[in-house]
Short mmCIF file of N, CA, C and O in Angstrom, two decimals:
data_model
loop_
_atom_site.label_atom_id
_atom_site.label_comp_id
_atom_site.label_asym_id
_atom_site.label_seq_id
_atom_site.Cartn_x
_atom_site.Cartn_y
_atom_site.Cartn_z
N MET A 1193 28.57 -14.30 0.22
CA MET A 1193 27.13 -14.73 -1.90
C MET A 1193 26.02 -13.22 -1.38
O MET A 1193 25.94 -13.14 0.24
N ILE A 1194 24.89 -12.56 -2.35
CA ILE A 1194 24.88 -11.86 -1.43
C ILE A 1194 23.20 -12.22 -1.39
O ILE A 1194 23.75 -13.66 -2.57
N ASP A 1195 22.13 -13.17 -1.08
CA ASP A 1195 21.24 -13.76 -1.01
C ASP A 1195 20.37 -12.79 -1.96
O ASP A 1195 19.02 -13.81 -2.12
N HIS A 1196 20.07 -11.31 -1.63
CA HIS A 1196 18.76 -10.91 -1.78
C HIS A 1196 18.99 -8.96 -1.33
O HIS A 1196 19.40 -9.28 -0.37
N THR A 1197 18.07 -8.21 -2.27
CA THR A 1197 18.53 -7.24 -2.12
C THR A 1197 17.45 -6.73 -2.32
O THR A 1197 16.16 -7.19 -3.25
N GLY A 1198 17.21 -5.48 -2.35
CA GLY A 1198 15.44 -4.33 -2.48
C GLY A 1198 16.46 -2.72 -2.98
O GLY A 1198 17.00 -2.83 -1.82
N LEU A 1199 14.65 -2.12 -3.04
CA LEU A 1199 14.51 -0.90 -3.07
C LEU A 1199 13.44 -0.04 -2.61
O LEU A 1199 12.57 -1.43 -2.80
N VAL A 1200 12.97 0.72 -2.61
CA VAL A 1200 11.76 1.39 -2.01
C VAL A 1200 11.87 1.83 -2.86
O VAL A 1200 11.91 2.75 -3.82
N VAL A 1201 9.92 2.08 -3.85
CA VAL A 1201 9.58 3.47 -4.55
C VAL A 1201 7.83 3.30 -4.11
O VAL A 1201 7.59 2.66 -2.81
N SER A 1202 8.16 4.65 -5.35
CA SER A 1202 7.38 5.65 -4.66
C SER A 1202 5.69 5.01 -4.96
O SER A 1202 4.84 5.09 -3.93
N ASP A 1203 5.58 4.26 -6.26
CA ASP A 1203 4.38 3.99 -7.29
C ASP A 1203 4.43 2.53 -7.30
O ASP A 1203 5.71 2.36 -8.32
N PHE A 1204 4.39 1.54 -6.55
CA PHE A 1204 4.45 0.37 -6.39
C PHE A 1204 3.90 0.14 -8.00
O PHE A 1204 3.98 -1.04 -8.42
N ALA A 1205 2.34 0.21 -8.41
CA ALA A 1205 2.37 -0.15 -9.97
C ALA A 1205 2.88 -0.04 -10.77
O ALA A 1205 3.53 -0.63 -11.82
N LYS A 1206 3.13 1.44 -10.94
CA LYS A 1206 4.38 1.17 -12.03
C LYS A 1206 5.45 1.39 -11.42
O LYS A 1206 6.07 0.52 -13.32
N SER A 1207 6.37 0.52 -10.40
CA SER A 1207 6.72 0.42 -10.37
C SER A 1207 7.30 -1.23 -11.01
O SER A 1207 8.16 -1.76 -11.71
N LYS A 1208 6.80 -1.85 -10.24
CA LYS A 1208 5.86 -3.18 -10.79
C LYS A 1208 6.77 -3.55 -12.30
O LYS A 1208 6.34 -4.15 -12.95
N ALA A 1209 5.51 -3.01 -12.62
CA ALA A 1209 5.58 -2.90 -14.22
C ALA A 1209 6.65 -2.77 -14.80
O ALA A 1209 6.76 -2.98 -16.08
N PHE A 1210 7.09 -1.40 -14.45
CA PHE A 1210 8.77 -0.80 -15.36
C PHE A 1210 9.51 -2.56 -15.32
O PHE A 1210 9.96 -2.60 -16.14
N TYR A 1211 10.27 -2.88 -13.83
CA TYR A 1211 10.61 -4.02 -13.88
C TYR A 1211 10.04 -5.15 -13.70
O TYR A 1211 11.00 -6.36 -14.55
N THR A 1212 8.75 -5.96 -14.32
CA THR A 1212 8.35 -6.71 -15.12
C THR A 1212 8.75 -6.60 -16.69
O THR A 1212 9.55 -7.60 -16.87
N GLN A 1213 8.72 -5.44 -16.62
CA GLN A 1213 9.73 -4.65 -18.44
C GLN A 1213 10.47 -5.53 -18.61
O GLN A 1213 11.54 -5.26 -20.40
N ALA A 1214 11.23 -5.01 -17.80
CA ALA A 1214 13.05 -3.96 -18.03
C ALA A 1214 14.39 -5.48 -17.73
O ALA A 1214 14.81 -5.80 -18.38
N LEU A 1215 13.14 -6.18 -16.40
CA LEU A 1215 13.75 -7.50 -15.59
C LEU A 1215 14.10 -9.26 -16.95
O LEU A 1215 14.16 -9.46 -16.93
N GLY A 1216 12.57 -8.34 -17.34
CA GLY A 1216 12.04 -9.55 -18.21
C GLY A 1216 13.27 -9.77 -19.18
O GLY A 1216 12.99 -11.19 -19.89
N ALA A 1217 13.61 -9.23 -19.63
CA ALA A 1217 14.32 -8.45 -20.82
C ALA A 1217 15.79 -9.65 -21.02
O ALA A 1217 16.28 -10.05 -21.60
N ILE A 1218 15.94 -9.74 -19.75
CA ILE A 1218 17.86 -10.38 -19.45
C ILE A 1218 16.74 -12.17 -18.39
O ILE A 1218 17.75 -12.86 -17.71
N GLY A 1219 15.77 -12.25 -18.21
CA GLY A 1219 15.11 -13.08 -17.85
C GLY A 1219 14.62 -13.29 -16.54
O GLY A 1219 14.22 -14.63 -15.69
N TYR A 1220 14.40 -12.39 -16.15
CA TYR A 1220 13.65 -12.28 -14.73
C TYR A 1220 12.78 -12.21 -14.59
O TYR A 1220 11.95 -11.93 -15.42
N GLY A 1221 12.26 -12.95 -13.35
CA GLY A 1221 10.56 -12.92 -13.55
C GLY A 1221 10.13 -11.95 -12.57
O GLY A 1221 10.45 -12.89 -11.28
N LEU A 1222 8.43 -12.04 -12.54
CA LEU A 1222 7.86 -11.48 -11.01
C LEU A 1222 7.77 -12.73 -10.54
O LEU A 1222 6.79 -13.80 -10.94
N LEU A 1223 8.21 -13.41 -9.96
CA LEU A 1223 7.98 -14.26 -8.50
C LEU A 1223 7.72 -14.84 -7.77
O LEU A 1223 6.60 -15.63 -7.33
N MET A 1224 6.61 -13.66 -6.97
CA MET A 1224 7.05 -13.12 -5.29
C MET A 1224 5.82 -12.17 -5.91
O MET A 1224 7.10 -10.78 -5.59
N GLU A 1225 4.43 -11.29 -5.02
CA GLU A 1225 3.53 -10.48 -4.40
C GLU A 1225 3.34 -11.18 -3.25
O GLU A 1225 2.13 -11.66 -2.46
N LEU A 1226 3.52 -9.80 -2.37
CA LEU A 1226 3.33 -9.75 -0.92
C LEU A 1226 2.70 -8.98 -0.38
O LEU A 1226 3.02 -7.50 -0.56
N PRO A 1227 1.41 -8.21 -0.16
CA PRO A 1227 0.73 -7.15 0.91
C PRO A 1227 1.01 -6.41 2.34
O PRO A 1227 1.61 -8.07 2.52
N ALA A 1228 0.62 -5.69 2.03
CA ALA A 1228 1.07 -5.21 3.53
C ALA A 1228 0.85 -5.59 4.41
O ALA A 1228 1.35 -6.25 5.98
N SER A 1229 -1.19 -6.53 4.13
CA SER A 1229 -0.56 -7.14 6.12
C SER A 1229 -0.60 -8.85 5.81
O SER A 1229 -0.37 -9.17 6.82
N VAL A 1230 0.38 -8.79 4.99
CA VAL A 1230 0.94 -10.28 4.89
C VAL A 1230 2.31 -9.84 6.26
O VAL A 1230 3.05 -10.56 6.45
N THR A 1231 2.74 -8.77 5.07
CA THR A 1231 4.51 -8.61 5.82
C THR A 1231 4.15 -7.60 7.08
O THR A 1231 5.68 -7.61 7.80
N GLY A 1232 3.09 -6.72 7.36
CA GLY A 1232 3.18 -6.10 8.99
C GLY A 1232 4.30 -4.79 7.69
O GLY A 1232 3.86 -3.40 8.91
N ASN A 1233 3.79 -4.43 6.83
CA ASN A 1233 4.98 -3.52 7.00
C ASN A 1233 4.06 -2.87 5.13
O ASN A 1233 3.69 -1.63 4.72
N ALA A 1234 4.48 -3.00 4.18
CA ALA A 1234 4.00 -2.23 2.68
C ALA A 1234 4.06 -3.98 2.02
O ALA A 1234 4.50 -4.76 1.92
N ASP A 1235 3.75 -3.51 0.70
CA ASP A 1235 3.87 -4.18 -0.07
C ASP A 1235 4.72 -4.91 -1.18
O ASP A 1235 5.65 -3.51 -0.95
N VAL A 1236 4.82 -5.64 -1.27
CA VAL A 1236 6.75 -6.24 -1.78
C VAL A 1236 5.80 -6.67 -3.16
O VAL A 1236 4.69 -7.43 -3.01
N ALA A 1237 7.06 -7.03 -4.29
CA ALA A 1237 7.17 -7.97 -5.37
C ALA A 1237 9.08 -8.67 -5.18
O ALA A 1237 9.09 -7.52 -5.30
N GLY A 1238 8.79 -9.46 -5.72
CA GLY A 1238 10.01 -10.13 -5.86
C GLY A 1238 10.45 -9.93 -7.56
O GLY A 1238 9.01 -11.43 -7.83
N PHE A 1239 11.17 -10.54 -7.90
CA PHE A 1239 12.00 -10.78 -9.15
C PHE A 1239 13.25 -12.22 -9.50
O PHE A 1239 13.99 -11.62 -8.18
N GLY A 1240 13.53 -12.04 -9.80
CA GLY A 1240 14.52 -13.46 -10.32
C GLY A 1240 13.77 -14.32 -10.93
O GLY A 1240 13.84 -14.28 -11.48
N GLU A 1241 14.62 -15.25 -10.77
CA GLU A 1241 15.34 -16.61 -11.70
C GLU A 1241 14.50 -18.24 -11.32
O GLU A 1241 14.78 -17.84 -10.39
N PRO A 1242 13.32 -18.86 -10.89
CA PRO A 1242 13.22 -19.61 -10.71
C PRO A 1242 13.90 -20.37 -10.07
O PRO A 1242 15.00 -20.56 -10.57
N PRO A 1243 13.53 -20.94 -9.35
CA PRO A 1243 12.51 -20.80 -7.93
C PRO A 1243 12.37 -19.23 -7.29
O PRO A 1243 11.45 -19.11 -6.14
N LYS A 1244 14.09 -18.20 -6.65
CA LYS A 1244 13.76 -17.64 -5.74
C LYS A 1244 14.19 -16.41 -5.54
O LYS A 1244 14.56 -16.24 -6.82
N PRO A 1245 13.19 -15.05 -6.20
CA PRO A 1245 12.67 -14.22 -5.91
C PRO A 1245 14.53 -13.45 -5.32
O PRO A 1245 14.78 -14.25 -4.44
N ASP A 1246 14.86 -13.09 -5.49
CA ASP A 1246 16.39 -12.10 -5.22
C ASP A 1246 16.05 -10.38 -5.01
O ASP A 1246 17.09 -10.06 -4.43
N PHE A 1247 15.28 -10.15 -6.31
CA PHE A 1247 15.73 -9.16 -5.91
C PHE A 1247 14.38 -8.36 -5.71
O PHE A 1247 12.97 -8.59 -5.99
N TRP A 1248 13.40 -7.35 -4.28
CA TRP A 1248 12.68 -6.97 -3.38
C TRP A 1248 12.05 -5.57 -5.03
O TRP A 1248 13.27 -4.53 -4.41
N ILE A 1249 11.01 -5.32 -5.19
CA ILE A 1249 10.93 -3.90 -4.23
C ILE A 1249 9.48 -4.05 -3.78
O ILE A 1249 8.64 -4.35 -3.61
N SER A 1250 9.83 -2.46 -2.94
CA SER A 1250 8.68 -2.72 -1.77
C SER A 1250 8.28 -0.87 -1.66
O SER A 1250 8.55 -0.21 -1.83
N ARG A 1251 7.10 -1.12 -1.29
CA ARG A 1251 6.25 0.58 -1.21
C ARG A 1251 6.13 1.50 0.49
O ARG A 1251 6.91 0.65 1.17
N GLY A 1252 6.71 2.69 -0.64
CA GLY A 1252 6.58 3.40 0.50
C GLY A 1252 7.57 4.27 0.37
O GLY A 1252 7.67 4.89 -1.59
N THR A 1253 8.39 5.16 0.93
CA THR A 1253 9.22 6.58 0.63
C THR A 1253 10.64 6.02 -0.30
O THR A 1253 10.87 5.39 0.10
N PRO A 1254 11.00 6.79 -1.12
CA PRO A 1254 11.50 5.95 -1.79
C PRO A 1254 13.98 6.24 -1.41
O PRO A 1254 13.32 7.27 -0.65
N ASN A 1255 14.41 5.32 -1.62
CA ASN A 1255 15.98 5.85 -0.73
C ASN A 1255 16.51 7.03 -1.39
O ASN A 1255 16.05 6.69 -2.26
N GLN A 1256 16.82 7.35 -0.44
CA GLN A 1256 17.21 8.89 -0.55
C GLN A 1256 18.90 8.81 0.29
O GLN A 1256 18.82 8.66 1.14
N PRO A 1257 19.64 8.47 -0.72
CA PRO A 1257 20.64 9.15 -2.16
C PRO A 1257 19.85 7.21 -3.03
O PRO A 1257 19.62 6.80 -2.72
N PRO A 1258 18.85 7.55 -4.09
CA PRO A 1258 19.06 6.69 -5.21
C PRO A 1258 19.71 5.39 -5.02
O PRO A 1258 21.22 6.01 -5.46
N ILE A 1259 19.27 4.49 -4.79
CA ILE A 1259 20.16 2.78 -5.41
C ILE A 1259 20.28 2.53 -6.66
O ILE A 1259 19.79 2.88 -8.07
N HIS A 1260 22.36 2.54 -6.79
CA HIS A 1260 22.58 1.12 -7.71
C HIS A 1260 22.34 0.03 -7.43
O HIS A 1260 22.91 -0.24 -6.67
N VAL A 1261 21.60 -0.69 -8.58
CA VAL A 1261 21.73 -1.99 -9.16
C VAL A 1261 21.80 -2.74 -10.19
O VAL A 1261 21.51 -1.71 -10.82
N ALA A 1262 22.96 -3.51 -10.55
CA ALA A 1262 23.48 -4.14 -10.86
C ALA A 1262 23.18 -5.39 -11.44
O ALA A 1262 23.74 -5.97 -10.50
N PHE A 1263 23.24 -5.77 -12.65
CA PHE A 1263 22.32 -7.13 -12.82
C PHE A 1263 23.55 -7.79 -13.94
O PHE A 1263 23.16 -7.33 -15.06
N ARG A 1264 24.19 -8.62 -13.42
CA ARG A 1264 24.84 -9.62 -14.32
C ARG A 1264 24.48 -9.91 -15.40
O ARG A 1264 23.42 -11.28 -14.99
N VAL A 1265 24.72 -10.80 -16.46
CA VAL A 1265 23.99 -11.05 -17.78
C VAL A 1265 24.71 -11.78 -18.16
O VAL A 1265 25.86 -11.07 -17.61
N ALA A 1266 24.72 -12.52 -19.38
CA ALA A 1266 25.56 -13.43 -19.86
C ALA A 1266 25.84 -13.26 -21.37
O ALA A 1266 26.92 -13.71 -21.49
N SER A 1267 25.39 -12.15 -21.79
CA SER A 1267 26.15 -12.18 -22.96
C SER A 1267 25.26 -10.64 -23.86
O SER A 1267 24.23 -9.67 -22.68
N ARG A 1268 26.82 -9.63 -24.34
CA ARG A 1268 26.31 -7.59 -24.34
C ARG A 1268 24.89 -7.83 -25.13
O ARG A 1268 23.99 -7.27 -25.29
N ALA A 1269 24.14 -9.47 -25.68
CA ALA A 1269 23.04 -8.94 -25.60
C ALA A 1269 22.16 -8.57 -25.18
O ALA A 1269 20.84 -7.58 -25.40
N GLN A 1270 21.94 -8.88 -24.68
CA GLN A 1270 20.86 -9.35 -23.36
C GLN A 1270 21.53 -7.92 -22.49
O GLN A 1270 20.23 -7.19 -22.36
N VAL A 1271 22.35 -7.06 -22.42
CA VAL A 1271 22.47 -6.20 -21.68
C VAL A 1271 21.71 -4.61 -22.41
O VAL A 1271 20.94 -3.70 -22.38
N ASP A 1272 21.54 -4.96 -24.28
CA ASP A 1272 21.22 -4.49 -25.36
C ASP A 1272 19.82 -3.99 -24.70
O ASP A 1272 18.59 -3.45 -25.24
N ALA A 1273 19.27 -5.42 -24.87
CA ALA A 1273 17.28 -6.04 -24.73
C ALA A 1273 17.32 -5.61 -23.34
O ALA A 1273 15.85 -5.06 -23.29
N PHE A 1274 17.68 -4.99 -22.49
CA PHE A 1274 17.48 -4.79 -21.71
C PHE A 1274 17.22 -3.30 -21.42
O PHE A 1274 16.10 -2.78 -20.93
N HIS A 1275 17.95 -2.70 -21.93
CA HIS A 1275 17.82 -1.16 -22.07
C HIS A 1275 16.89 -0.70 -22.66
O HIS A 1275 15.75 0.02 -22.33
N ALA A 1276 16.93 -1.14 -23.39
CA ALA A 1276 15.17 -1.05 -24.23
C ALA A 1276 14.07 -1.45 -24.31
O ALA A 1276 13.32 -0.53 -23.87
N ALA A 1277 14.50 -2.32 -23.53
CA ALA A 1277 13.42 -2.63 -22.45
C ALA A 1277 12.44 -2.06 -21.74
O ALA A 1277 11.71 -1.23 -21.54
N ALA A 1278 13.62 -0.95 -21.24
CA ALA A 1278 14.03 -0.70 -19.51
C ALA A 1278 12.76 0.87 -20.01
O ALA A 1278 12.54 1.49 -19.46
N LEU A 1279 13.97 1.52 -21.61
CA LEU A 1279 13.45 2.23 -21.58
C LEU A 1279 11.90 2.57 -22.16
O LEU A 1279 11.49 3.34 -22.02
N ALA A 1280 11.60 1.25 -23.34
CA ALA A 1280 9.86 1.32 -23.59
C ALA A 1280 8.81 1.58 -21.68
O ALA A 1280 7.67 1.46 -22.31
N ALA A 1281 9.32 0.86 -21.16
CA ALA A 1281 9.19 0.91 -19.97
C ALA A 1281 8.81 2.09 -18.82
O ALA A 1281 8.64 2.01 -18.71
N GLY A 1282 9.30 2.65 -19.63
CA GLY A 1282 9.71 4.25 -18.53
C GLY A 1282 10.65 4.57 -18.05
O GLY A 1282 10.45 5.43 -17.70
N GLY A 1283 11.17 3.85 -18.60
CA GLY A 1283 12.61 4.14 -17.98
C GLY A 1283 13.73 5.37 -18.60
O GLY A 1283 13.11 5.07 -19.25
N ARG A 1284 14.62 5.86 -17.30
CA ARG A 1284 15.54 7.20 -18.11
C ARG A 1284 16.25 6.74 -18.10
O ARG A 1284 17.28 6.26 -17.55
N ASP A 1285 17.37 6.90 -20.22
CA ASP A 1285 18.24 6.39 -20.69
C ASP A 1285 19.75 7.15 -19.38
O ASP A 1285 19.03 8.82 -19.49
N ASN A 1286 20.59 6.39 -18.68
CA ASN A 1286 21.56 7.16 -17.91
C ASN A 1286 23.03 6.39 -18.25
O ASN A 1286 23.62 6.87 -17.27
N GLY A 1287 23.35 5.91 -19.62
CA GLY A 1287 24.26 4.98 -20.46
C GLY A 1287 23.70 4.44 -21.01
O GLY A 1287 23.73 3.30 -20.42
N ALA A 1288 23.58 4.81 -22.62
CA ALA A 1288 23.99 3.25 -23.91
C ALA A 1288 24.42 2.69 -23.54
O ALA A 1288 25.91 2.31 -22.89
N PRO A 1289 24.19 1.33 -24.58
CA PRO A 1289 25.51 -0.12 -24.01
C PRO A 1289 26.23 0.39 -24.53
O PRO A 1289 26.58 1.05 -25.96
N GLY A 1290 27.16 0.15 -23.87
CA GLY A 1290 28.35 0.33 -24.73
C GLY A 1290 29.81 -0.06 -23.03
O GLY A 1290 29.57 -0.86 -22.22
N LEU A 1291 31.03 -0.42 -24.34
CA LEU A 1291 32.04 -0.62 -23.06
C LEU A 1291 32.31 0.52 -22.01
O LEU A 1291 32.44 1.47 -22.78
N ARG A 1292 32.87 -0.10 -21.20
CA ARG A 1292 33.28 0.79 -20.14
C ARG A 1292 34.66 0.20 -20.28
O ARG A 1292 35.26 -0.25 -19.16
N LEU A 1293 35.90 0.85 -20.54
CA LEU A 1293 37.15 0.49 -20.48
C LEU A 1293 37.13 0.96 -19.39
O LEU A 1293 38.19 0.37 -19.10
N HIS A 1294 37.10 1.95 -18.65
CA HIS A 1294 37.89 2.01 -17.09
C HIS A 1294 37.64 1.47 -15.88
O HIS A 1294 38.32 1.81 -15.53
N TYR A 1295 37.16 0.79 -16.46
CA TYR A 1295 36.19 -0.79 -15.18
C TYR A 1295 37.50 -1.51 -16.10
O TYR A 1295 38.35 -2.85 -14.84
N HIS A 1296 37.51 -2.61 -16.66
CA HIS A 1296 38.04 -2.85 -17.92
C HIS A 1296 37.34 -3.39 -19.03
O HIS A 1296 36.36 -3.86 -19.25
N PRO A 1297 38.46 -4.07 -19.51
CA PRO A 1297 38.50 -4.36 -20.95
C PRO A 1297 37.50 -5.34 -22.01
O PRO A 1297 36.80 -4.35 -23.08
N ASN A 1298 36.35 -5.94 -21.25
CA ASN A 1298 34.99 -6.50 -21.71
C ASN A 1298 33.94 -5.63 -20.35
O ASN A 1298 32.68 -6.50 -21.14
N TYR A 1299 34.05 -4.48 -19.67
CA TYR A 1299 32.80 -4.78 -19.11
C TYR A 1299 32.17 -3.91 -20.31
O TYR A 1299 31.89 -2.50 -20.30
N TYR A 1300 30.86 -3.97 -20.09
CA TYR A 1300 29.78 -4.44 -21.80
C TYR A 1300 28.76 -3.76 -20.45
O TYR A 1300 27.77 -4.59 -20.19
N GLY A 1301 28.15 -2.33 -20.85
CA GLY A 1301 27.21 -2.17 -19.67
C GLY A 1301 26.11 -1.32 -20.01
O GLY A 1301 26.65 -0.47 -21.23
N ALA A 1302 25.17 -1.62 -19.89
CA ALA A 1302 24.14 -0.60 -19.73
C ALA A 1302 23.46 0.22 -19.30
O ALA A 1302 23.06 -0.74 -17.99
N PHE A 1303 22.89 1.56 -18.28
CA PHE A 1303 21.82 2.39 -17.28
C PHE A 1303 21.02 2.79 -17.18
O PHE A 1303 20.91 3.63 -19.02
N VAL A 1304 19.87 3.15 -16.20
CA VAL A 1304 18.57 2.97 -17.18
C VAL A 1304 18.14 3.96 -15.11
O VAL A 1304 18.92 2.54 -14.61
N LEU A 1305 18.03 4.39 -15.36
CA LEU A 1305 17.13 4.70 -14.36
C LEU A 1305 15.74 4.60 -14.37
O LEU A 1305 14.59 5.22 -15.26
N ASP A 1306 15.58 3.99 -13.22
CA ASP A 1306 13.67 3.60 -12.74
C ASP A 1306 12.73 4.84 -11.94
O ASP A 1306 13.10 5.88 -12.29
N PRO A 1307 11.36 5.01 -12.31
CA PRO A 1307 10.44 5.69 -11.99
C PRO A 1307 10.93 6.81 -11.06
O PRO A 1307 10.09 7.75 -11.36
N ASP A 1308 11.68 6.15 -9.94
CA ASP A 1308 12.52 6.61 -9.11
C ASP A 1308 13.70 7.23 -8.91
O ASP A 1308 13.89 7.55 -7.89
N GLY A 1309 14.00 7.16 -9.71
CA GLY A 1309 15.24 7.75 -10.11
C GLY A 1309 16.61 6.34 -9.33
O GLY A 1309 18.06 6.89 -9.76
N HIS A 1310 16.39 5.71 -9.35
CA HIS A 1310 16.76 4.45 -9.54
C HIS A 1310 17.81 4.10 -10.71
O HIS A 1310 17.76 3.65 -11.13
N ASN A 1311 19.26 3.60 -9.88
CA ASN A 1311 20.23 3.47 -11.24
C ASN A 1311 20.42 2.11 -11.45
O ASN A 1311 21.35 1.35 -10.80
N ILE A 1312 19.56 1.78 -12.15
CA ILE A 1312 19.88 -0.18 -12.89
C ILE A 1312 20.50 -0.25 -13.99
O ILE A 1312 19.63 0.66 -14.76
N GLU A 1313 21.22 -1.37 -13.87
CA GLU A 1313 22.00 -1.84 -14.94
C GLU A 1313 22.15 -3.23 -15.40
O GLU A 1313 21.90 -4.19 -13.59
N ALA A 1314 22.65 -3.18 -16.65
CA ALA A 1314 22.74 -4.13 -16.59
C ALA A 1314 23.54 -4.95 -17.08
O ALA A 1314 24.78 -3.79 -18.05
N VAL A 1315 25.31 -5.42 -17.25
CA VAL A 1315 26.16 -5.45 -17.80
C VAL A 1315 26.82 -7.26 -17.92
O VAL A 1315 26.25 -8.16 -17.33
N CYS A 1316 27.51 -7.04 -18.86
CA CYS A 1316 28.35 -7.99 -19.20
C CYS A 1316 29.30 -8.47 -19.25
O CYS A 1316 30.42 -7.24 -19.48
N HIS A 1317 30.45 -9.12 -18.60
CA HIS A 1317 32.33 -8.98 -18.39
C HIS A 1317 32.73 -10.16 -19.28
O HIS A 1317 33.24 -9.93 -19.44
N GLU A 1318 31.86 -10.68 -20.27
CA GLU A 1318 32.61 -11.21 -20.82
C GLU A 1318 32.78 -11.06 -22.08
O GLU A 1318 32.30 -9.46 -23.09
N PRO A 1319 34.10 -11.59 -23.17
CA PRO A 1319 34.48 -10.81 -24.58
C PRO A 1319 33.04 -11.22 -25.65
O PRO A 1319 32.18 -11.62 -25.37
N GLU A 1320 32.79 -10.36 -26.84
CA GLU A 1320 31.55 -9.74 -27.60
C GLU A 1320 32.39 -11.80 -28.65
O GLU A 1320 33.09 -12.11 -28.46
#
């Protein structure tokens, strides 16, 4: 199992605002922030479902190539909400909500590029 993961962002404040809004639509919240003075390296922010963050962003030179992260959600409505919230937060569309039948009959996902071009997805594997 994956305990936590993350990516590096160029504009920490902008990305923190983006992820707060986009992930808030699927029940993820900003749960922890640590400054570089504590981490010894960079400012970081952790998102997740309480009580533990499992998705982290950190200030620095963005990962190249950009990273793909998919968040599994329980309903197609959450996929739709994620996509709308991410676009409203300044993300760029990289695949509107819909079925991706080439993966499997119930793969319903949406893709958005974050401010640094990371491909962020919400996906539901349940039937409608």
